[in-house]
Amino acid sequence: MNYILETNHLVKKHGTAYRVKNVNLRVPEHSVYGFLGPNGAGKTTTLKLILGLIKPDEGDVSVFGQKVTAANRLAVLHQTGSLIENPGGYGHLTGLENMQIVQKLKGVSEEEILRSLKTVRLYEQRDKKLKNYSLGMRQRLGLAMALLGDPKLLILDEPTNGLNPAGIQEIRELIRSLPKERDMTVIVSSHLLNEVEQMADHVGIIHHGEMLYQGPLSELEKKGSNLEDVFLLMTGGGESL
Amino acid sequence: MSAISPFQSCRLEFQKAKRKCTWLLFLALLGINLAYMFWSMKRADAGTLPFAWEQTLFCVPLVNTLFLSVVIAVLSSRTMDMEHKAGTWNLLQTLQSRPSIFLGKTLYGFVWVLLFGVLQGISILGIGKCLGFRGTMPIPKVLAVVCGEIVSGMLVYQIGCLLALLFSSQFAALSINLGGTLAGLFLMFVTDLPVTPWSLLVALRVVDMNYQEGDASASYEWFAAPTSSWIIAFLLFAAALIWGICLYAHMEEGTLSIFHDKRIRSADTHSSLPVEMIKLKRSPVWIAFFIIPIISAAIGTFNFLGNQGVLSFTWESLWTQHSLFLGVFFLPPLIGVLCSLLWRMEHTGTNWNLTLSLESPWKLVKDKLLAASGMSILCVLWIGILFVGCGVGIGLPSVLPTVFYECMLCGSISCVAISAVQIFLSLIIRSFAIPVGSAVVGSAVGIAFVVKGWIYALPYAMLQTGLKSTTLEWETNLGGFIMAAAAYIALFYLLSVLYLKRSDVKTLV
């Protein structure tokens, strides 16, 4: 199988404690990869390591088949889109102005802004200041920023945070359509099981910084009646999500 | 749940300020004061000087008019900004009443100002004793100085707090405080009454200086500020307190923006501005860069015309009057405000994730540096335009001396060097106000360095020398100047990039 993203023995420590331990992520091309784990399991840390926002203590990351180094990091990142933790942006600027900043930094054409804003249905709200956006609108703008420039790889950290049920449905549909319609691969982290179940075709489960399972969702579901049971079994159940 | 008393609220403030090392601020201020006292007394041979007490007690309020108000501005900005950054206003108001928050914060400031005042008083008396000042210890006068410091300090603190509360972006509070300090200095020449919070200290002075124009010597005599000054001071203080409580009770935090939210309409998706300029939209920091030189020019021209007995009617004399306060004191913290503003946008929320996954540290720091130096150079040009305008206005000869162009050039170069240092400081320090305070301390140390002749040892010293703010005697050495500035720029540029490359991103979620 063709992997668009691989990590090899990724380790990140905080003092002596492991935040991420020996993580080997394998994300197949044109898949929606659901990255599952309880709160504090190391999902965001792993995604930040992939993007080079924090430095690994051991291990490396390969994207598009090439090892990511300090020299080629940005060139690689310009072909990826990402939304990590809460969506970023400058509160005193409008949605459009925020998009202009990302557009200039990514070096893509201005028409892309419109396309992106329309995709997440934020076009009508483009002249509103970001600080007046609701959490759901911020999340949409974060998605629009990530989608800008048609990246090959999209890394989304809990993208449906703060959206209402209709919005969640809509974003889920969008994410599902991206591999086919826009030739993208999407990594979605979440602690919401049914959400991942409805979007992903591959899943990785991380717990206490270590990968417990990785592979097609269909195979995982053979082990139990549904993802939730399997997940609770694997993570010991007692912990809240 | 019983209501929280102001004292409890104040104790909570101290708890919140844990690990913020606020005492360092006041230690630095005390250090500046002590260094100045020692330095001026060493020159004057304190033992034999008849006016040693008077001279010390004259200088201390003068020094503190500048430095105390800045330290207080930093303190107030930090106290308020903490809540803005943590987004705790909503939470706080469900736990304690607004006046209780306000009184807590006010008391917190009061404890610091009181502590500083007491230490200051002890240090003055101690130095007098150590150096063997003539005459008896003027304890009542020292008390009056300390009292003046407390009243004016608290006034500035309250105003700082209110501004920091209303404008969540701290550049407004800090710039207004800088501008206010400068305006206070100006009004000092115009009237004896404490008409602004910042001219209070001088209005309440205990010593008067008589300057003999004939032999250019100064004599000092005890002075009792008129009762009216004290009354005005306390009225201002009470007014600020009441006004503060009222405003606090009714205002929503961080909702006041300088340009009121008019409907923003975008024509199209195109913007020809570079990224850092788009980010500066609706943060009218240029207003400070515009107004502060105007105030300085006004003081300079006023002083120039008023002191024709000692000054000659030349461009050179006018220049020293115009550039003195800017070069020695105001320009560096102003650049500091701009640099803090530039980085604050990235320090906010999760923006580091966004920025660093799009930009290389090299380009990011370069763009920030370009924005900061561009604005500073424009400011130096604006100072020049004001200078020429004032000179022509008061009828100086039409030919400008070449030294003016040298000042413009060297001033701009050193501003870029200062920008590089401030960019680094504001990058590694997440606080808005601390780098601004550092610029003030840097300038104070710069004064000492210039006196010693170490003009390249600090960019702040270079600015004072290059602008020829304190002396026109320095023979312009453009080569050395450019070399030193280039070294500073390269060093701090590299340090900033290295810091970004080495450290993991820290986001506030």
PDB file of C-alpha atoms in Angstrom, chain A residues 12 19 44 48 51-56 70 73-74 77-78 80 82 84-94 96-98 100-106 110-111 113-114 117 123-124 126-129 131-132 145, chain B residues 168 254 257 259 261 263-275 278-283 345-346 348 350-361 363 367-368 500-509:
ATOM      1  CA  LYS A  12       8.454  12.901  22.710  1.00  0.00           C
ATOM      2  CA  ARG A  19       3.986  11.991  25.915  1.00  0.00           C
ATOM      3  CA  THR A  44      -2.242  16.644  19.414  1.00  0.00           C
ATOM      4  CA  LYS A  48       2.410  18.737  16.188  1.00  0.00           C
ATOM      5  CA  LEU A  51       4.097  19.358  11.400  1.00  0.00           C
ATOM      6  CA  GLY A  52       7.464  20.073  13.013  1.00  0.00           C
ATOM      7  CA  LEU A  53       5.904  22.487  15.479  1.00  0.00           C
ATOM      8  CA  ILE A  54       7.648  20.613  18.253  1.00  0.00           C
ATOM      9  CA  LYS A  55      10.797  18.567  17.895  1.00  0.00           C
ATOM     10  CA  PRO A  56      10.845  14.806  18.485  1.00  0.00           C
ATOM     11  CA  ALA A  70      14.521  21.292   8.748  1.00  0.00           C
ATOM     12  CA  ARG A  73       9.869  21.172   6.184  1.00  0.00           C
ATOM     13  CA  LEU A  74       8.130  24.229   4.760  1.00  0.00           C
ATOM     14  CA  LEU A  77       4.015  21.854   4.676  1.00  0.00           C
ATOM     15  CA  HIS A  78       2.972  24.057   1.778  1.00  0.00           C
ATOM     16  CA  THR A  80      -0.419  20.155   3.486  1.00  0.00           C
ATOM     17  CA  SER A  82      -3.570  21.778   9.030  1.00  0.00           C
ATOM     18  CA  ILE A  84      -4.286  22.038  15.247  1.00  0.00           C
ATOM     19  CA  GLU A  85      -5.867  22.582  18.672  1.00  0.00           C
ATOM     20  CA  ASN A  86      -8.264  25.500  18.527  1.00  0.00           C
ATOM     21  CA  PRO A  87      -8.327  27.333  15.220  1.00  0.00           C
ATOM     22  CA  GLY A  88      -5.809  30.176  15.041  1.00  0.00           C
ATOM     23  CA  GLY A  89      -6.290  33.618  13.567  1.00  0.00           C
ATOM     24  CA  TYR A  90      -6.010  37.279  14.403  1.00  0.00           C
ATOM     25  CA  GLY A  91      -8.981  38.560  16.371  1.00  0.00           C
ATOM     26  CA  HIS A  92      -8.765  42.173  15.264  1.00  0.00           C
ATOM     27  CA  LEU A  93      -8.838  41.230  11.584  1.00  0.00           C
ATOM     28  CA  THR A  94     -11.775  40.110   9.467  1.00  0.00           C
ATOM     29  CA  LEU A  96     -11.107  37.691   4.749  1.00  0.00           C
ATOM     30  CA  GLU A  97      -8.014  39.491   6.022  1.00  0.00           C
ATOM     31  CA  ASN A  98      -7.011  36.397   7.940  1.00  0.00           C
ATOM     32  CA  GLN A 100      -5.295  36.884   2.841  1.00  0.00           C
ATOM     33  CA  ILE A 101      -2.460  36.364   5.309  1.00  0.00           C
ATOM     34  CA  VAL A 102      -2.535  32.606   4.869  1.00  0.00           C
ATOM     35  CA  GLN A 103      -2.899  32.944   1.109  1.00  0.00           C
ATOM     36  CA  LYS A 104       0.179  35.149   0.867  1.00  0.00           C
ATOM     37  CA  LEU A 105       2.214  32.891   3.116  1.00  0.00           C
ATOM     38  CA  LYS A 106       1.235  29.782   1.192  1.00  0.00           C
ATOM     39  CA  GLU A 110      -6.235  34.959  -4.577  1.00  0.00           C
ATOM     40  CA  GLU A 111      -9.115  33.124  -6.252  1.00  0.00           C
ATOM     41  CA  ILE A 113      -9.658  32.379  -0.989  1.00  0.00           C
ATOM     42  CA  LEU A 114     -13.150  32.641  -2.411  1.00  0.00           C
ATOM     43  CA  LEU A 117     -14.532  30.387   1.998  1.00  0.00           C
ATOM     44  CA  TYR A 123     -18.296  33.704   2.391  1.00  0.00           C
ATOM     45  CA  GLU A 124     -21.142  35.850   3.669  1.00  0.00           C
ATOM     46  CA  ARG A 126     -16.001  37.340   5.479  1.00  0.00           C
ATOM     47  CA  ASP A 127     -16.118  40.983   6.602  1.00  0.00           C
ATOM     48  CA  LYS A 128     -16.781  40.203  10.228  1.00  0.00           C
ATOM     49  CA  LYS A 129     -13.943  40.417  12.711  1.00  0.00           C
ATOM     50  CA  LYS A 131     -13.178  37.999  17.540  1.00  0.00           C
ATOM     51  CA  ASN A 132     -16.882  38.349  16.811  1.00  0.00           C
ATOM     52  CA  MET A 145      -7.291  28.099   5.959  1.00  0.00           C
TER      53      MET A 145
ATOM     54  CA  SER B 168      -7.329  44.725  25.429  1.00  0.00           C
ATOM     55  CA  GLY B 254     -11.633  45.100  26.089  1.00  0.00           C
ATOM     56  CA  SER B 257     -11.638  50.013  20.193  1.00  0.00           C
ATOM     57  CA  PHE B 259     -11.869  53.212  15.704  1.00  0.00           C
ATOM     58  CA  ASP B 261     -16.505  49.227  14.599  1.00  0.00           C
ATOM     59  CA  ARG B 263     -19.048  48.172   8.939  1.00  0.00           C
ATOM     60  CA  ILE B 264     -16.050  46.775   7.171  1.00  0.00           C
ATOM     61  CA  ARG B 265     -16.675  46.214   3.489  1.00  0.00           C
ATOM     62  CA  SER B 266     -14.147  44.436   1.435  1.00  0.00           C
ATOM     63  CA  ALA B 267     -14.021  45.468  -2.194  1.00  0.00           C
ATOM     64  CA  ASP B 268     -12.468  42.221  -3.313  1.00  0.00           C
ATOM     65  CA  THR B 269     -10.168  39.501  -2.130  1.00  0.00           C
ATOM     66  CA  HIS B 270      -7.087  41.321  -3.302  1.00  0.00           C
ATOM     67  CA  SER B 271      -4.791  43.037  -0.851  1.00  0.00           C
ATOM     68  CA  SER B 272      -1.517  44.557  -1.959  1.00  0.00           C
ATOM     69  CA  LEU B 273      -0.246  44.916   1.597  1.00  0.00           C
ATOM     70  CA  PRO B 274       2.479  42.601   2.843  1.00  0.00           C
ATOM     71  CA  VAL B 275       1.475  40.101   5.504  1.00  0.00           C
ATOM     72  CA  ILE B 278      -2.255  43.285   7.110  1.00  0.00           C
ATOM     73  CA  LYS B 279      -1.699  42.068  10.667  1.00  0.00           C
ATOM     74  CA  LEU B 280      -1.190  45.651  11.855  1.00  0.00           C
ATOM     75  CA  LYS B 281      -4.545  46.770  10.453  1.00  0.00           C
ATOM     76  CA  ARG B 282      -6.827  48.353  13.059  1.00  0.00           C
ATOM     77  CA  SER B 283      -3.961  48.568  15.559  1.00  0.00           C
ATOM     78  CA  MET B 345      -0.459  38.526  17.695  1.00  0.00           C
ATOM     79  CA  GLU B 346       1.541  35.317  17.428  1.00  0.00           C
ATOM     80  CA  THR B 348      -2.155  34.834  21.254  1.00  0.00           C
ATOM     81  CA  THR B 350      -2.902  28.920  18.965  1.00  0.00           C
ATOM     82  CA  ASN B 351      -1.456  31.271  16.392  1.00  0.00           C
ATOM     83  CA  TRP B 352       2.027  29.833  16.674  1.00  0.00           C
ATOM     84  CA  ASN B 353       0.656  26.620  15.141  1.00  0.00           C
ATOM     85  CA  LEU B 354      -0.664  28.604  12.228  1.00  0.00           C
ATOM     86  CA  THR B 355       2.361  30.835  11.706  1.00  0.00           C
ATOM     87  CA  LEU B 356       5.069  28.240  12.033  1.00  0.00           C
ATOM     88  CA  SER B 357       3.391  25.736   9.770  1.00  0.00           C
ATOM     89  CA  LEU B 358       3.298  28.391   7.052  1.00  0.00           C
ATOM     90  CA  GLU B 359       6.493  30.388   7.461  1.00  0.00           C
ATOM     91  CA  SER B 360      10.144  29.741   8.071  1.00  0.00           C
ATOM     92  CA  PRO B 361      11.593  31.400  11.168  1.00  0.00           C
ATOM     93  CA  LYS B 363      11.297  34.928   6.943  1.00  0.00           C
ATOM     94  CA  ASP B 367       9.359  40.476   8.216  1.00  0.00           C
ATOM     95  CA  LYS B 368       8.804  41.508  11.809  1.00  0.00           C
ATOM     96  CA  LEU B 500      12.315  29.758  17.103  1.00  0.00           C
ATOM     97  CA  LYS B 501      14.119  26.798  15.584  1.00  0.00           C
ATOM     98  CA  ARG B 502      15.204  25.309  18.873  1.00  0.00           C
ATOM     99  CA  SER B 503      12.132  25.690  20.996  1.00  0.00           C
ATOM    100  CA  ASP B 504       8.835  23.860  20.759  1.00  0.00           C
ATOM    101  CA  VAL B 505       5.815  26.011  20.070  1.00  0.00           C
ATOM    102  CA  LYS B 506       3.902  27.065  23.121  1.00  0.00           C
ATOM    103  CA  THR B 507       0.266  27.840  22.608  1.00  0.00           C
ATOM    104  CA  LEU B 508      -2.297  29.125  25.024  1.00  0.00           C
ATOM    105  CA  VAL B 509      -5.412  27.079  24.635  1.00  0.00           C
TER     106      VAL B 509
END
